[in-house]
C-alpha positions as a printed NumPy array, in Angstrom:
array([[ 36.895,  -1.25 , -22.174],
       [ 38.18 ,  -2.634, -19.089],
       [ 36.076,  -0.268, -16.632],
       [ 33.07 ,  -1.524, -18.734],
       [ 34.365,  -5.262, -17.746],
       [ 35.001,  -4.412, -14.253],
       [ 31.564,  -2.628, -13.865],
       [ 29.771,  -5.715, -15.232],
       [ 31.792,  -8.096, -12.999],
       [ 30.796,  -6.04 ,  -9.97 ],
       [ 27.054,  -5.82 , -11.017],
       [ 27.016,  -9.542, -11.71 ],
       [ 28.726, -10.269,  -8.323],
       [ 26.14 ,  -7.909,  -6.794],
       [ 23.278,  -9.517,  -8.451],
       [ 24.146, -13.024,  -7.303],
       [ 24.53 , -11.954,  -3.793],
       [ 20.986, -10.223,  -3.845],
       [ 17.78 , -12.155,  -2.823],
       [ 14.415, -11.222,  -3.969],
       [ 11.769, -11.788,  -1.329],
       [  8.167, -12.264,  -2.531],
       [  5.609, -11.008,  -0.055],
       [  2.547, -13.146,   0.043],
       [ -0.706, -11.752,  -1.404],
       [ -4.214, -12.42 ,   0.393],
       [ -7.326, -12.263,  -1.196],
       [-10.245, -11.813,   1.223],
       [-13.898, -10.428,   0.242],
       [-12.886,  -9.732,  -3.4  ],
       [ -9.998,  -7.565,  -2.182],
       [ -6.415,  -8.465,  -2.501],
       [ -3.945,  -7.285,   0.192],
       [ -0.352,  -7.266,   0.42 ],
       [  1.311,  -6.642,   3.928],
       [ -2.002,  -5.683,   5.137],
       [ -2.156,  -3.006,   2.678],
       [ -4.956,  -2.855,  -0.118],
       [ -3.977,  -3.352,  -3.558],
       [ -7.159,  -4.299,  -5.285],
       [-10.74 ,  -4.295,  -4.569],
       [-13.662,  -5.265,  -6.451],
       [-14.764,  -1.662,  -7.604],
       [-11.075,  -0.707,  -8.727],
       [ -9.805,  -3.45 , -10.797]])
């Protein structure tokens, strides 16, 4: 049981230090791009 508590504590510390970066989605000509990569176009929704 102590091992589980230790792993949970380590995970929670890791999670609190982790920062999620949201990249911007750019919509242009009915297409959606993220980081200059095509994600969705009007033919393939």
